[in-house]
């Protein structure tokens, strides 16, 4: 089954990724995780996202585009990146989510990908 | 064939099917569910198999191995259903292979692998909404219907039905693994299974008067689940601890109320009404558990109950010993119930002022709506002669009580509170007496 691991970051974690004083420590923890996921042969796709203040949200209302600055969800932790992995079951996916070197407020949401047969 | 004869035959078929449903439902369902990783599909298939049995057995006779027959019929329905939906087609080979083996085994000895433990771990999986875990276990492992479970948990049958459906859908769509977890994860996961059984028992235990037969039944079902867990995990001490704790409480069930249905607190109970048989079994289990040398929350809970049970033999309660056990319990599991229970015991061992100090350590936000806290506070204020505070605390406890018998008991305590009888060591609530800290 394919699962998407969604990594939610606090504002401090977002800034740690680029802050010259913290960035080395941040990436030193993250890169081995990334490597482990790839080495396990389960990695299917992934992306890291720029901080939420770079987000733009679009709504279509009566054929009109309403474009707004900022992310869709107004929460402290925001989506900072995601992996799509291929593993046998939720428990294995959770094992991989648990290995993510999250900060003290780190959250990982794990969701099964909609299977292709659902659309058939 | 005479009509009479036919009627007899149909009755025999019904009896057999009822018997198989009672004895083997959980095992049959677990076997099918583990192989298709879909609890609702397995339930539907098994229901169809039972239905087919009801239709064909009166005509063709009862098969030699009814369980094996149902297993094979259930498997066939399951595969048919999956071929039709084609959504999880990949599970079919597994299902086929697994059940062919099982049929051979069942044919030989009536034995097929017992997968109920896997099913229990799936039901108590942390990915499942906490409130659905026990109901799901009761439904799948014991075969209780949603309406009956709903009444035990005091929710509408439709709400319970939805909760169960949602949980089963989560199991299937999220792809929860049907396995007993590995050693590293076992303690945490086992904790959820134990917790779920404990919650079921607590709901049954709260019904003091025994007026509600279904809730009383829930306590019995929790005991049955715990027995099953002990049988399936003989090397784990905590299931034995949980079962021992519940048996000690069950041993006192009849002594908890008078003929007229009034609540009798632990220390006023007539020990000759306690069941020696259940206490004996509880002691044996606790002894076996302790030999493993791995102490745990439920063994400590059982040890506290065991210490209370000694009163049947010695006539006295060793409060210092119980206080010590509570220290261990709150260290491992500082639930509000355990902390209030500890305060009650400190009051008995060292006096009401010490008990009150222990009680005052609990944060306000936690105890605001916790009935046993206020019942105990009322009792301790009363023993200290702080009458107006006692009345205030008692009335809060009454306002938070769900049980009429408990309310009446507390109302009687308020009216007695002008008398100041510091000799009676009453502890005014089922939880504070240290029985079931399930919340």
XYZ file of C-alpha atoms in Angstrom:
559
model
C 0.000 0.000 0.000
C 1.067 3.581 -0.537
C 0.982 6.022 2.332
C 1.744 9.715 2.484
C 3.668 10.943 5.496
C 2.905 14.618 6.058
C 5.354 16.465 8.251
C 3.949 19.386 10.181
C 6.429 21.913 11.528
C 6.282 24.692 14.079
C 7.475 28.193 13.048
C 10.731 27.490 14.943
C 11.323 24.336 12.914
C 10.604 26.140 9.672
C 13.200 28.740 10.530
C 15.709 26.125 11.728
C 15.891 24.748 8.200
C 17.496 27.958 6.896
C 18.761 29.813 9.965
C 22.608 29.851 9.637
C 22.976 29.093 13.364
C 20.670 26.082 13.362
C 20.555 24.798 9.867
C 23.545 22.492 10.109
C 22.048 20.636 13.073
C 18.668 20.440 11.365
C 19.961 18.902 8.165
C 22.423 16.662 10.004
C 19.410 15.011 11.619
C 17.242 14.958 8.515
C 19.605 13.667 5.830
C 20.222 10.242 7.425
C 16.453 9.785 7.690
C 15.996 10.653 4.022
C 18.787 8.227 3.143
C 17.251 5.435 5.228
C 13.890 5.858 3.487
C 15.568 5.706 0.076
C 17.795 2.757 1.021
C 14.778 0.787 2.178
C 13.407 0.998 -1.348
C 10.068 2.357 -0.165
C 10.414 5.965 -1.371
C 7.987 6.857 -4.165
C 7.798 10.659 -4.081
C 8.392 13.569 -1.813
C 8.927 17.273 -1.409
C 9.973 19.797 1.178
C 7.861 22.941 1.256
C 8.796 26.578 1.784
C 7.306 28.182 4.925
C 3.566 28.967 5.044
C 4.073 32.718 4.557
C 5.043 31.894 0.983
C 1.749 30.086 0.384
C -1.082 31.370 -1.791
C -4.579 29.970 -1.456
C -7.080 29.886 -4.274
C -10.840 29.476 -4.044
C -13.173 29.281 -7.006
C -16.454 30.999 -6.275
C -19.096 31.295 -8.972
C -16.500 30.984 -11.653
C -14.269 33.631 -10.108
C -10.833 33.110 -8.687
C -10.413 34.357 -5.155
C -6.720 34.499 -4.476
C -5.434 35.052 -0.968
C -2.066 35.339 0.650
C -1.254 32.624 3.189
C -1.918 28.924 3.798
C -5.363 27.323 3.817
C -5.356 26.072 7.406
C -4.856 28.620 10.171
C -2.864 26.453 12.571
C 0.414 26.892 14.395
C 1.970 23.773 12.871
C 1.977 23.831 9.105
C 2.724 21.299 6.413
C 6.476 21.435 5.822
C 7.015 18.442 3.597
C 5.766 15.037 2.568
C 6.892 11.597 1.498
C 4.961 8.998 -0.402
C 6.129 5.547 0.664
C 5.185 2.009 -0.310
C 4.895 -0.377 2.644
C 2.707 -3.383 3.513
C 0.544 -1.819 6.218
C -0.198 1.141 8.472
C 2.003 -0.168 11.252
C 5.059 -0.192 8.999
C 4.172 3.312 7.783
C 3.930 4.444 11.416
C 7.347 2.941 12.110
C 8.779 5.117 9.350
C 6.893 8.164 10.587
C 8.329 7.577 14.056
C 11.871 7.706 12.695
C 11.377 11.217 11.361
C 13.712 13.435 13.432
C 10.984 15.828 14.503
C 11.442 18.791 16.809
C 9.761 18.867 20.204
C 6.465 19.919 18.649
C 6.752 17.751 15.584
C 3.684 16.067 14.146
C 3.486 13.532 11.345
C 0.168 12.662 9.777
C 0.013 9.284 8.046
C -2.658 8.645 5.470
C -3.225 5.859 2.963
C -3.176 7.043 -0.634
C -6.417 6.562 -2.493
C -5.909 3.359 -4.444
C -6.169 3.399 -8.215
C -9.045 0.900 -8.134
C -11.202 3.410 -6.235
C -11.583 5.462 -9.418
C -12.252 2.460 -11.648
C -41.496 -37.790 7.589
C -43.944 -36.514 10.192
C -44.244 -32.810 10.918
C -43.266 -33.496 14.463
C -40.063 -35.147 13.354
C -39.244 -32.237 11.096
C -39.883 -29.758 13.884
C -37.546 -31.680 16.145
C -34.866 -31.696 13.526
C -35.178 -27.938 12.952
C -34.959 -27.370 16.709
C -31.799 -29.476 16.867
C -30.271 -27.461 14.026
C -31.097 -24.222 15.836
C -29.553 -25.476 19.059
C -26.404 -26.564 17.255
C -26.068 -23.257 15.436
C -26.615 -21.304 18.628
C -24.015 -23.420 20.351
C -21.464 -22.903 17.570
C -22.192 -19.168 17.502
C -21.664 -18.947 21.254
C -18.523 -21.070 21.381
C -16.809 -20.269 18.102
C -18.039 -16.968 16.666
C -14.934 -15.032 17.707
C -12.568 -17.695 16.441
C -14.341 -18.024 13.100
C -14.486 -14.268 12.607
C -10.881 -13.730 13.655
C -9.720 -16.407 11.258
C -11.508 -14.837 8.301
C -10.717 -11.227 9.248
C -7.006 -11.862 9.664
C -6.866 -13.317 6.159
C -8.769 -10.576 4.351
C -7.717 -7.701 6.659
C -11.292 -6.468 6.548
C -13.444 -6.967 9.643
C -16.768 -5.940 8.129
C -16.355 -8.123 5.061
C -15.508 -11.050 7.339
C -18.560 -10.317 9.506
C -20.866 -10.209 6.501
C -19.427 -13.411 5.089
C -19.790 -15.214 8.407
C -23.366 -13.963 8.827
C -24.144 -15.298 5.360
C -22.574 -18.620 6.260
C -24.734 -18.909 9.375
C -27.785 -17.992 7.314
C -26.991 -20.691 4.757
C -26.548 -23.181 7.586
C -29.990 -22.298 8.931
C -31.462 -22.927 5.504
C -29.629 -26.070 4.466
C -28.853 -28.033 7.623
C -32.484 -28.955 8.376
C -32.652 -30.454 4.887
C -29.183 -31.985 4.525
C -28.429 -32.768 8.129
C -25.930 -31.201 10.524
C -22.389 -31.568 9.159
C -19.919 -33.609 11.130
C -17.727 -30.562 11.806
C -20.054 -27.574 11.993
C -17.228 -25.072 12.600
C -15.243 -26.268 9.608
C -18.373 -26.148 7.472
C -19.031 -22.538 8.511
C -15.402 -21.601 7.978
C -15.405 -22.926 4.434
C -18.799 -21.375 3.669
C -17.620 -18.040 5.092
C -14.450 -18.170 3.052
C -16.410 -18.851 -0.116
C -18.726 -15.878 0.531
C -15.740 -13.687 1.225
C -13.985 -14.616 -1.996
C -17.202 -14.143 -3.989
C -17.670 -10.722 -2.433
C -14.109 -9.729 -3.238
C -14.277 -10.914 -6.799
C -17.345 -8.760 -7.224
C -15.826 -5.639 -5.745
C -12.324 -6.324 -7.105
C -11.035 -3.612 -4.805
C -8.804 -5.761 -2.703
C -8.273 -8.548 -5.157
C -4.685 -8.972 -4.019
C -5.806 -10.489 -0.719
C -7.621 -13.383 -2.366
C -4.731 -15.827 -2.810
C -3.787 -15.453 0.827
C -7.343 -16.112 1.828
C -7.534 -19.188 -0.359
C -4.288 -20.682 0.807
C -4.939 -19.960 4.452
C -8.375 -21.476 4.568
C -7.520 -24.592 2.590
C -5.044 -25.399 5.311
C -7.524 -24.559 7.971
C -10.100 -26.840 6.460
C -7.661 -29.717 6.477
C -6.790 -28.976 10.062
C -10.400 -28.554 11.024
C -11.222 -31.790 9.262
C -8.575 -33.620 11.228
C -9.086 -32.378 14.703
C -11.675 -29.604 14.757
C -8.806 -27.260 15.391
C -7.982 -24.262 13.265
C -5.545 -21.537 14.267
C -6.875 -19.262 16.954
C -6.395 -15.724 15.663
C -8.475 -13.939 18.316
C -5.407 -12.396 19.884
C -4.501 -10.702 16.597
C -8.054 -9.456 16.328
C -7.910 -8.054 19.855
C -4.716 -6.173 19.063
C -6.276 -4.755 15.915
C -9.367 -3.625 17.845
C -7.211 -1.924 20.469
C -4.867 -0.357 17.899
C -3.935 3.245 18.761
C -4.970 4.279 15.232
C -8.561 3.487 16.175
C -10.668 6.055 18.009
C -10.245 5.270 21.704
C -13.953 5.081 22.435
C -14.470 2.493 19.731
C -11.822 0.031 20.909
C -13.684 -1.836 23.628
C -16.988 -1.901 21.740
C -15.143 -3.264 18.728
C -13.569 -6.029 20.801
C -16.894 -6.930 22.340
C -18.514 -7.061 18.939
C -15.854 -8.975 17.073
C -14.319 -11.247 19.696
C -17.470 -11.969 21.715
C -20.029 -11.450 18.975
C -22.248 -8.954 20.836
C -24.550 -6.840 18.710
C -24.282 -3.056 18.452
C -27.554 -2.394 20.293
C -26.457 -4.382 23.299
C -23.041 -2.720 23.377
C -24.689 0.690 22.983
C -26.847 0.181 26.036
C -23.835 -0.871 28.075
C -21.967 2.293 27.112
C -25.066 4.477 27.474
C -25.113 5.719 23.902
C -27.773 5.425 21.221
C -27.600 2.214 19.176
C -27.357 4.239 15.968
C -24.403 6.208 17.367
C -22.694 3.003 18.452
C -23.408 1.440 15.075
C -21.750 4.382 13.340
C -18.775 4.328 15.663
C -18.220 0.631 14.981
C -18.674 1.041 11.239
C -16.171 3.901 11.203
C -13.642 1.844 13.134
C -13.972 -1.122 10.808
C -13.650 1.093 7.796
C -10.497 2.614 9.288
C -9.030 -0.862 9.755
C -9.626 -1.717 6.124
C -8.769 1.576 4.407
C -5.792 2.504 6.567
C -4.405 -1.009 6.287
C -3.873 -1.816 9.954
C -1.687 -4.869 10.414
C -3.332 -8.001 11.822
C -0.516 -9.171 14.015
C 0.481 -9.506 17.585
C 3.097 -6.747 17.816
C 6.794 -7.496 18.147
C 8.393 -7.705 21.558
C 9.619 -4.108 21.443
C 6.138 -2.724 20.933
C 4.272 -5.277 22.940
C 4.144 -3.526 26.323
C 2.609 -0.355 24.893
C 0.172 -2.155 22.639
C -0.807 -4.698 25.277
C -1.540 -1.747 27.512
C -4.264 -0.630 25.065
C -5.826 -4.087 25.043
C -5.803 -4.222 28.838
C -7.097 -0.667 29.031
C -10.021 -1.502 26.771
C -10.990 -4.524 28.845
C -10.608 -2.478 32.021
C -12.889 0.240 30.618
C -15.540 -2.351 29.803
C -15.278 -3.705 33.316
C -15.482 -0.213 34.808
C -18.710 0.536 32.966
C -20.191 -2.643 34.336
C -18.870 -1.999 37.822
C -20.368 1.499 38.072
C -23.803 -0.021 38.009
C -23.982 -0.584 41.742
C -27.534 -1.731 42.143
C -27.251 -4.308 39.413
C -30.554 -2.945 38.163
C -29.296 -2.916 34.631
C -28.720 -6.506 33.626
C -26.952 -5.482 30.457
C -24.327 -3.434 32.226
C -23.798 -6.220 34.702
C -23.346 -8.412 31.648
C -20.614 -6.055 30.464
C -18.560 -6.768 33.584
C -18.958 -10.487 32.931
C -17.868 -10.007 29.329
C -14.811 -8.058 30.400
C -13.891 -10.953 32.675
C -14.339 -13.296 29.741
C -12.076 -11.175 27.514
C -9.435 -11.089 30.238
C -9.633 -14.871 30.634
C -9.111 -15.212 26.918
C -6.132 -12.873 27.027
C -4.595 -14.849 29.903
C -5.100 -18.049 27.972
C -3.614 -16.610 24.765
C -0.649 -14.868 26.450
C 0.227 -17.166 29.341
C 3.684 -15.627 29.787
C 2.501 -12.051 30.257
C 1.907 -11.065 33.890
C -0.311 -8.012 33.346
C -3.329 -9.846 31.861
C -3.248 -12.087 34.933
C -3.074 -9.001 37.131
C -6.088 -7.492 35.399
C -8.096 -10.696 35.682
C -7.145 -11.068 39.352
C -8.190 -7.499 40.081
C -11.553 -7.970 38.389
C -12.189 -11.283 40.136
C -11.532 -9.687 43.526
C -14.085 -6.986 42.722
C -16.554 -9.514 41.326
C -16.191 -11.558 44.507
C -17.734 -8.617 46.401
C -20.458 -7.764 43.945
C -23.320 -9.161 46.032
C -22.037 -7.508 49.206
C -22.071 -4.053 47.628
C -25.775 -3.564 48.051
C -28.446 -4.418 50.561
C -31.575 -6.385 49.714
C -33.342 -3.075 49.146
C -30.659 -1.903 46.726
C -28.782 0.541 48.970
C -25.088 1.012 48.402
C -22.748 -0.574 50.974
C -19.197 0.813 51.034
C -16.335 -1.674 51.100
C -15.541 -1.333 54.788
C -19.128 -1.965 55.841
C -19.560 -5.030 53.691
C -20.293 -8.386 55.265
C -17.202 -10.403 54.370
C -19.104 -13.669 54.598
C -20.936 -12.599 51.428
C -17.672 -12.378 49.467
C -17.088 -15.248 47.050
C -14.241 -17.403 48.378
C -13.983 -19.203 45.083
C -13.354 -16.027 43.082
C -10.969 -14.632 45.684
C -9.047 -17.902 45.606
C -8.741 -17.824 41.833
C -7.648 -14.181 41.950
C -4.942 -14.985 44.488
C -3.619 -17.858 42.382
C -3.454 -15.635 39.295
C -1.715 -12.831 41.107
C 0.788 -15.265 42.540
C 1.557 -16.664 39.075
C 1.902 -13.152 37.681
C 4.289 -12.043 40.391
C 6.588 -14.991 39.703
C 7.449 -13.355 36.376
C 9.181 -10.600 38.303
C 7.755 -7.813 36.146
C 5.520 -5.578 38.180
C 2.892 -3.539 36.395
C -0.103 -1.341 36.945
C -2.712 -4.081 36.881
C -0.756 -6.372 39.183
C -0.591 -3.492 41.662
C -4.316 -2.848 41.308
C -4.880 -6.540 41.960
C -2.519 -6.486 44.940
C -4.526 -3.609 46.446
C -7.713 -5.631 46.051
C -5.955 -8.670 47.450
C -4.960 -6.653 50.534
C -8.590 -5.608 51.014
C -9.634 -9.228 50.616
C -7.419 -10.243 53.560
C -10.067 -8.729 55.830
C -12.223 -11.779 55.141
C -9.547 -13.868 56.853
C -8.067 -11.541 59.471
C -10.956 -9.207 60.239
C -8.739 -6.142 59.834
C -7.414 -4.031 56.966
C -3.697 -3.356 56.769
C -3.830 0.274 55.657
C -0.072 0.739 55.717
C 0.425 -2.133 53.310
C -2.256 -0.765 51.009
C -0.760 2.740 51.198
C 2.570 1.305 50.070
C 0.933 -0.424 47.108
C -0.717 2.852 46.148
C 2.645 4.600 46.157
C 3.808 2.068 43.587
C 0.620 2.423 41.582
C 0.699 6.212 41.296
C 4.345 6.034 40.317
C 3.530 3.716 37.406
C 0.159 5.119 36.517
C -0.768 8.455 38.078
C -4.397 8.485 36.948
C -6.803 10.709 38.812
C -8.596 7.597 40.082
C -5.402 6.159 41.531
C -4.472 9.490 43.137
C -7.857 9.848 44.802
C -7.692 6.222 45.928
C -4.271 6.875 47.390
C -5.580 9.903 49.315
C -8.388 7.765 50.746
C -5.912 5.178 51.937
C -3.562 7.776 53.408
C -6.547 9.102 55.363
C -7.123 5.637 56.791
C -3.467 5.020 57.571
C -2.473 8.472 58.872
C -5.706 10.310 59.589
C -8.068 12.593 57.686
C -5.769 15.658 57.680
C -3.032 13.728 55.841
C -5.612 12.371 53.447
C -6.895 15.842 52.733
C -3.380 17.139 52.038
C -2.881 14.316 49.531
C -6.186 15.205 47.933
C -5.311 18.880 47.688
C -2.279 18.043 45.546
C -4.549 17.190 42.639
C -4.965 20.034 40.124
C -8.361 21.770 40.158
C -8.956 21.344 36.473
C -8.638 17.569 36.742
C -10.970 17.076 39.693
C -13.685 19.577 38.810
C -16.044 16.915 37.500
C -14.538 13.850 39.147
C -17.207 12.537 41.498
C -15.023 10.304 43.720
C -12.812 13.280 44.562
C -15.739 15.257 45.977
C -17.200 12.257 47.782
C -13.884 11.654 49.511
C -13.349 15.369 50.228
C -16.799 15.499 51.858
C -15.990 12.490 53.976
C -12.621 13.841 55.119
C -13.982 17.325 55.899
C -16.680 15.624 57.954
C -14.158 13.630 59.934
C -12.245 16.839 60.617
C -15.408 18.513 61.858
C -15.412 21.042 59.004
C -19.116 20.606 58.522
C -20.013 23.330 56.059
C -17.128 22.383 53.749
C -18.191 18.744 54.055
C -21.730 19.556 53.022
C -20.503 21.630 50.120
C -18.237 18.826 48.848
C -20.913 16.162 49.333
C -23.448 18.134 47.371
C -20.974 18.482 44.503
C -20.424 14.721 44.634
C -24.176 14.133 44.531
C -24.522 16.431 41.556
C -21.857 14.418 39.709
C -23.179 10.939 40.594
C -24.705 8.856 37.851
C -25.943 6.112 40.146
C -29.136 6.608 42.179
C -27.858 4.211 44.867
C -24.706 6.264 45.275
C -26.681 9.509 45.415
C -28.891 8.142 48.181
C -25.821 7.015 50.088
C -24.212 10.444 49.850
C -27.447 12.202 50.829
C -27.522 10.042 53.941
C -23.910 11.025 54.664
C -24.800 14.727 54.463
C -27.637 14.370 56.914
C -25.360 12.442 59.282
C -22.641 15.043 58.979
C -23.855 17.203 61.879
C -23.320 14.218 64.170
C -19.557 14.005 63.722
C -18.917 10.319 63.984
C -15.208 10.049 63.421
C -15.228 6.374 64.369
C -16.838 5.192 61.198
C -14.217 4.900 58.545
C -16.481 5.247 55.606
C -15.096 6.013 52.268
C -17.922 7.403 50.314
C -17.552 6.133 46.842
C -16.892 3.044 44.854
C -13.829 4.557 43.221
C -12.288 6.062 46.298
C -12.471 2.735 48.056
C -9.891 1.663 45.554
C -11.833 -0.677 43.372
C -11.939 0.491 39.802
C -10.016 3.525 38.622
C -11.047 3.245 35.073
C -11.399 6.925 34.281
